[in-house]
């Protein structure tokens, strides 16, 4: 049983980590694919994108997004009609040659990717052909098979910005983002919101090294305000809420404001040393991945009711900073 709020958040963090074996397998397969494509003269380099690359992915590992920087000598032919599809075909040939049992999904895969399933892995690879922009630029143009175009992308800039913020927070940022994604995953209204949105919320709220409880509480408070207007991704380019209706914004703001109030209550209790009560609120807010608090005995409840307050989960505490004061009821005498 975790006796402190910090201990409970550390346990949550451990629970949310990707399986070490899967991460290692994904990294090795990424390197092997890179070596084959470079040796074949199709690519000059590759890099990972998405939440796996940014280390903000929740388990289980489902897919790995891999950008294939196509060799410059192929650019002229790949810029022709059906060039994006041709790029995927060239990549498929090399992968099939080196992994005869691999299966390819084009029809159901994202428009930008050739999706590959390897029989020895429980997750897929999305291989995304890309053409470099001018020399020294982080910009790439990724293949769009459906529209037969090459689409501008600053995904490398996003990777760099998140990595820089993570370093500025002592390596805590990506862990805190995963906690926020876990919260939204357990909430029916918020579950459909994209993961990058929550990275953006955290990016706007967490700039330094703070405890996990403080970071999550600050992000929820920030998000409750942010959803009323445009929410840009951490690079400041894309509005991730451009398709939201006014009704959706209102619903998100109401939900997040309520969550922020409960998080603030848990923080106050933590500051007063009422860790079990704080843990109970966080578990109720975040859901099952967060450790549960021990039940309160009747004796402890009566003792706290004498001068303390009552939390939003109904627990009596000696602190006066829970949701509502504990007001002893008056003794009445019937006639």
Coordinates of C-alpha atoms in Angstrom, one line a residue:
X1 CA 0.0 0.0 0.0
X2 CA 1.4 3.4 -1.0
X3 CA 1.4 5.7 2.0
X4 CA 2.3 8.9 0.2
X5 CA 1.0 10.7 -2.8
X6 CA 4.4 10.7 -4.4
X7 CA 4.6 7.0 -3.9
X8 CA 1.2 6.4 -5.5
X9 CA 2.2 8.5 -8.6
X10 CA 5.5 6.6 -8.9
X11 CA 3.5 3.4 -8.9
X12 CA 1.2 4.8 -11.6
X13 CA 4.2 5.8 -13.6
X14 CA 5.7 2.3 -13.4
X15 CA 2.4 0.7 -14.4
X16 CA 2.1 2.9 -17.5
X17 CA 5.6 2.1 -18.8
X18 CA 5.8 0.2 -22.1
X19 CA 7.1 -3.3 -21.8
X20 CA 10.9 -3.1 -21.9
X21 CA 11.2 -6.2 -24.2
X22 CA 8.7 -4.7 -26.7
X23 CA 10.5 -1.4 -26.7
X24 CA 13.8 -3.1 -27.3
X25 CA 12.4 -5.2 -30.1
X26 CA 10.8 -2.2 -31.8
X27 CA 14.1 -0.3 -31.7
X28 CA 16.1 -3.2 -33.1
X29 CA 13.5 -3.8 -35.9
X30 CA 13.7 -0.1 -36.7
X31 CA 17.4 -0.2 -37.1
X32 CA 17.3 -3.4 -39.2
X33 CA 14.8 -1.9 -41.6
X34 CA 16.9 1.2 -41.8
X35 CA 20.0 -0.8 -42.7
X36 CA 18.1 -2.8 -45.4
X37 CA 16.6 0.3 -47.1
X38 CA 19.9 2.3 -47.0
X39 CA 21.9 -0.7 -48.3
X40 CA 19.4 -1.0 -51.2
X41 CA 19.9 2.6 -52.1
X42 CA 16.2 3.5 -51.4
X43 CA 16.8 5.6 -48.3
X44 CA 19.5 7.9 -46.8
X45 CA 18.2 7.6 -43.3
X46 CA 15.1 7.1 -41.2
X47 CA 13.6 8.4 -38.0
X48 CA 10.7 7.6 -35.7
X49 CA 7.7 9.8 -35.2
X50 CA 4.5 9.7 -33.1
X51 CA 4.1 8.9 -29.4
X52 CA 6.5 6.0 -29.5
X53 CA 9.3 8.3 -30.7
X54 CA 8.4 11.0 -28.2
X55 CA 8.1 8.4 -25.3
X56 CA 4.5 9.5 -24.5
X57 CA 2.8 6.3 -25.7
X58 CA 0.7 4.3 -23.3
X59 CA 1.0 0.5 -23.2
X60 CA 0.5 -1.8 -24.9
X61 CA 2.6 -0.9 -27.9
X62 CA 0.4 -1.1 -31.0
X63 CA 2.3 0.6 -33.8
X64 CA 5.6 2.2 -34.6
X65 CA 5.6 5.1 -37.0
X66 CA 8.8 5.3 -39.1
X67 CA 9.7 8.0 -41.5
X68 CA 11.8 6.8 -44.5
X69 CA 13.9 9.6 -46.0
X70 CA 14.0 8.5 -49.6
X71 CA 17.3 8.8 -51.5
X72 CA 17.6 12.1 -53.5
X73 CA 18.3 10.3 -56.7
X74 CA 14.7 9.0 -56.6
X75 CA 13.0 12.3 -56.1
X76 CA 12.5 13.1 -59.8
X77 CA 10.6 9.9 -60.4
X78 CA 8.7 10.0 -57.1
X79 CA 7.5 13.5 -57.9
X80 CA 5.6 12.2 -60.9
X81 CA 2.0 11.1 -60.8
X82 CA 1.5 8.1 -58.5
X83 CA 4.9 8.8 -57.0
X84 CA 3.8 8.2 -53.3
X85 CA 2.3 4.8 -54.2
X86 CA 5.5 3.9 -56.1
X87 CA 7.6 4.8 -53.1
X88 CA 5.6 2.5 -51.0
X89 CA 5.9 -0.2 -53.6
X90 CA 9.7 0.1 -53.6
X91 CA 9.9 -0.1 -49.9
X92 CA 7.6 -3.1 -49.9
X93 CA 9.9 -5.0 -52.2
X94 CA 12.9 -4.6 -49.9
X95 CA 11.0 -5.5 -46.8
X96 CA 9.4 -8.6 -48.4
X97 CA 12.9 -9.7 -49.6
X98 CA 14.3 -9.5 -46.1
X99 CA 11.1 -10.6 -44.2
X100 CA 9.4 -13.2 -46.4
X101 CA 6.6 -13.8 -43.8
X102 CA 5.8 -10.1 -43.4
X103 CA 2.2 -9.1 -44.3
X104 CA 1.3 -5.7 -45.8
X105 CA -1.8 -3.7 -45.4
X106 CA -2.4 -0.9 -47.9
X107 CA -6.2 -0.6 -48.1
X108 CA -6.8 -0.1 -44.4
X109 CA -3.5 1.6 -43.6
X110 CA -3.2 5.4 -43.1
X111 CA -2.9 7.2 -46.4
X112 CA 0.6 8.2 -45.5
X113 CA 1.9 4.7 -44.6
X114 CA 2.7 1.2 -45.7
X115 CA 1.6 -0.9 -42.7
X116 CA 3.7 -4.0 -42.0
X117 CA 2.9 -6.8 -39.7
X118 CA 5.8 -9.1 -38.7
X119 CA 4.9 -12.5 -37.3
X120 CA 7.4 -12.3 -34.4
X121 CA 6.1 -8.9 -33.2
X122 CA 2.8 -8.1 -31.5
X123 CA 2.7 -4.6 -33.0
X124 CA 2.8 -3.1 -36.5
X125 CA 5.2 -0.8 -38.3
X126 CA 3.8 2.1 -40.3
X127 CA 6.5 2.9 -42.9
X128 CA 6.1 6.5 -44.2
X129 CA 8.1 7.5 -47.3
X130 CA 9.3 11.1 -47.2
X131 CA 11.3 13.6 -49.3
X132 CA 13.6 16.0 -47.7
X133 CA 13.1 19.8 -48.0
X134 CA 16.1 22.1 -48.5
X135 CA 19.4 21.2 -46.9
X136 CA 19.5 21.8 -43.2
X137 CA 15.8 22.0 -42.7
X138 CA 13.9 19.8 -40.3
X139 CA 10.9 19.8 -42.7
X140 CA 10.1 16.7 -44.8
X141 CA 7.4 16.0 -47.3
X142 CA 5.5 12.8 -46.5
X143 CA 3.7 10.6 -49.0
X144 CA -0.1 10.9 -49.3
X145 CA -1.2 7.9 -51.4
X146 CA -4.9 8.9 -51.5
X147 CA -4.3 12.4 -52.8
X148 CA -1.2 11.5 -54.8
X149 CA 0.8 14.3 -53.2
X150 CA 3.7 14.9 -50.9
X151 CA 2.5 16.7 -47.7
X152 CA 4.5 19.2 -45.7
X153 CA 5.4 17.9 -42.2
X154 CA 7.3 19.3 -39.2
X155 CA 7.3 16.1 -37.3
X156 CA 11.1 16.3 -36.6
X157 CA 10.6 19.7 -35.1
X158 CA 7.8 18.3 -32.8
X159 CA 10.2 15.5 -31.7
X160 CA 12.9 18.0 -30.9
X161 CA 10.6 20.4 -29.0
X162 CA 9.2 17.6 -26.8
X163 CA 12.7 16.2 -26.1
X164 CA 13.9 19.7 -25.1
X165 CA 10.9 20.2 -22.7
X166 CA 11.5 16.8 -21.2
X167 CA 15.1 17.6 -20.5
X168 CA 14.0 20.9 -19.0
X169 CA 11.8 19.0 -16.5
X170 CA 14.5 16.6 -15.5
X171 CA 13.0 13.8 -17.7
X172 CA 9.6 14.0 -16.0
X173 CA 7.5 15.6 -18.8
X174 CA 6.9 12.5 -20.9
X175 CA 5.9 10.5 -17.8
X176 CA 3.4 13.2 -16.8
X177 CA 2.0 13.2 -20.3
X178 CA 1.4 9.5 -20.1
X179 CA -0.5 10.0 -16.8
X180 CA -2.7 12.6 -18.4
X181 CA -3.4 10.3 -21.4
X182 CA -4.3 7.6 -18.9
X183 CA -6.8 10.0 -17.3
X184 CA -8.4 10.9 -20.6
X185 CA -8.5 7.2 -21.7
X186 CA -10.6 6.3 -18.7
X187 CA -13.1 9.2 -19.3
X188 CA -15.9 8.5 -21.8
X189 CA -16.2 12.1 -23.0
X190 CA -12.4 12.7 -23.4
X191 CA -11.3 9.3 -24.7
X192 CA -11.8 10.3 -28.3
X193 CA -9.5 13.4 -28.1
X194 CA -6.1 12.9 -29.7
X195 CA -3.0 12.1 -27.7
X196 CA -1.1 15.1 -29.1
X197 CA -3.8 17.4 -27.7
X198 CA -2.8 16.2 -24.2
X199 CA 0.9 16.7 -25.0
X200 CA -0.1 20.3 -26.0
X201 CA -2.0 20.8 -22.7
X202 CA 1.0 19.7 -20.7
X203 CA 3.4 21.7 -22.8
X204 CA 1.5 24.8 -22.0
X205 CA 1.3 24.1 -18.3
X206 CA 4.5 22.3 -17.3
X207 CA 7.8 24.1 -18.0
X208 CA 10.0 22.9 -15.1
X209 CA 10.7 20.0 -12.8
X210 CA 7.7 19.6 -10.5
X211 CA 6.1 16.6 -8.8
X212 CA 3.7 14.5 -10.8
X213 CA 0.7 15.5 -8.8
X214 CA 1.5 19.2 -9.3
X215 CA 2.0 18.8 -13.1
X216 CA -1.2 16.8 -13.6
X217 CA -3.2 19.3 -11.5
X218 CA -1.7 22.3 -13.3
X219 CA -2.4 20.8 -16.7
X220 CA -6.0 20.0 -15.9
X221 CA -6.5 23.6 -14.8
X222 CA -4.8 24.9 -17.9
X223 CA -6.8 22.6 -20.2
X224 CA -10.1 23.7 -18.8
X225 CA -9.3 27.2 -20.0
X226 CA -7.5 26.3 -23.2
X227 CA -10.3 24.3 -24.7
X228 CA -12.5 27.4 -25.0
X229 CA -10.3 28.5 -27.9
X230 CA -7.7 27.2 -30.4
X231 CA -5.2 24.7 -29.0
X232 CA -2.0 24.7 -31.0
X233 CA 0.3 21.7 -31.1
X234 CA 3.7 22.3 -29.3
X235 CA 5.3 23.6 -32.5
X236 CA 2.6 26.3 -32.7
X237 CA 1.5 25.4 -36.2
X238 CA -1.6 23.2 -36.1
X239 CA -4.9 23.9 -34.3
X240 CA -5.8 20.5 -32.9
X241 CA -9.4 21.7 -32.1
X242 CA -10.2 23.3 -35.4
X243 CA -13.2 20.8 -36.0
X244 CA -14.7 21.2 -32.6
X245 CA -18.2 22.6 -32.2
X246 CA -19.2 25.2 -29.6
X247 CA -21.1 22.5 -27.7
X248 CA -18.1 20.2 -27.6
X249 CA -15.9 23.0 -26.3
X250 CA -18.4 23.7 -23.6
X251 CA -18.7 20.1 -22.6
X252 CA -14.9 19.6 -22.5
X253 CA -14.4 22.8 -20.4
X254 CA -17.1 21.8 -17.9
X255 CA -15.6 18.3 -17.5
X256 CA -12.0 19.6 -17.2
X257 CA -12.9 22.3 -14.8
X258 CA -14.6 19.8 -12.5
X259 CA -11.5 17.5 -12.8
X260 CA -9.2 20.5 -12.0
X261 CA -11.2 21.3 -8.9
X262 CA -10.8 17.8 -7.6
X263 CA -7.1 17.7 -8.5
X264 CA -6.6 21.0 -6.6
X265 CA -8.4 19.4 -3.6
X266 CA -6.1 16.4 -3.7
X267 CA -3.1 18.8 -3.8
X268 CA -4.3 20.7 -0.8
X269 CA -4.7 17.5 1.2
X270 CA -1.3 16.3 0.1
X271 CA 0.2 19.6 1.4
X272 CA -1.5 19.0 4.7
X273 CA -0.1 15.5 5.0
X274 CA -3.5 13.8 4.3
X275 CA -2.0 11.5 1.7
X276 CA -4.5 8.6 1.9
X277 CA -7.3 11.0 1.2
X278 CA -5.4 12.6 -1.7
X279 CA -4.7 9.2 -3.1
X280 CA -8.4 8.3 -2.9
X281 CA -9.3 11.4 -4.9
X282 CA -6.6 10.7 -7.5
X283 CA -7.7 7.1 -7.9
X284 CA -11.3 8.2 -8.4
X285 CA -10.2 10.8 -10.9
X286 CA -7.6 8.9 -13.0
X287 CA -9.0 5.4 -12.7
X288 CA -7.8 1.9 -12.1
X289 CA -4.1 2.3 -13.1
X290 CA -3.8 4.7 -10.1
X291 CA -3.3 2.8 -6.7
X292 CA -6.4 2.6 -4.4
X293 CA -6.4 4.1 -1.0
X294 CA -7.0 1.9 2.1
X295 CA -10.5 2.1 3.5
X296 CA -11.2 4.5 6.4
X297 CA -12.1 3.0 9.8
X298 CA -15.2 4.2 11.6
X299 CA -13.0 5.4 14.5
X300 CA -10.8 7.5 12.2
X301 CA -13.8 8.9 10.5
X302 CA -15.4 10.0 13.8
X303 CA -12.2 11.5 15.0
X304 CA -11.8 13.6 11.9
X305 CA -15.4 14.7 11.8
X306 CA -14.9 16.5 15.1
X307 CA -12.9 19.3 13.6
X308 CA -11.9 18.6 10.0
X309 CA -13.6 18.4 6.7
X310 CA -15.0 15.9 4.2
X311 CA -13.5 15.2 0.8
X312 CA -15.2 14.9 -2.6
X313 CA -15.0 11.1 -2.2
X314 CA -16.8 11.3 1.2
X315 CA -13.7 10.6 3.4
X316 CA -13.4 12.6 6.7
X317 CA -10.1 14.2 7.2
X318 CA -8.5 16.3 10.0
X319 CA -7.5 18.9 7.4
X320 CA -9.9 21.8 6.9
X321 CA -9.1 22.1 3.2
X322 CA -11.2 19.3 1.7
X323 CA -14.3 19.9 -0.3
X324 CA -16.7 20.7 2.5
X325 CA -16.4 21.4 6.2
X326 CA -17.4 18.7 8.7
X327 CA -20.2 20.2 10.7
X328 CA -21.3 18.1 13.6
X329 CA -25.0 17.7 13.7
X330 CA -27.0 19.1 16.6
X331 CA -28.5 16.6 19.1
X332 CA -32.3 16.8 19.0
X333 CA -34.7 15.6 21.8
X334 CA -38.1 14.4 20.8
X335 CA -41.1 15.2 22.9

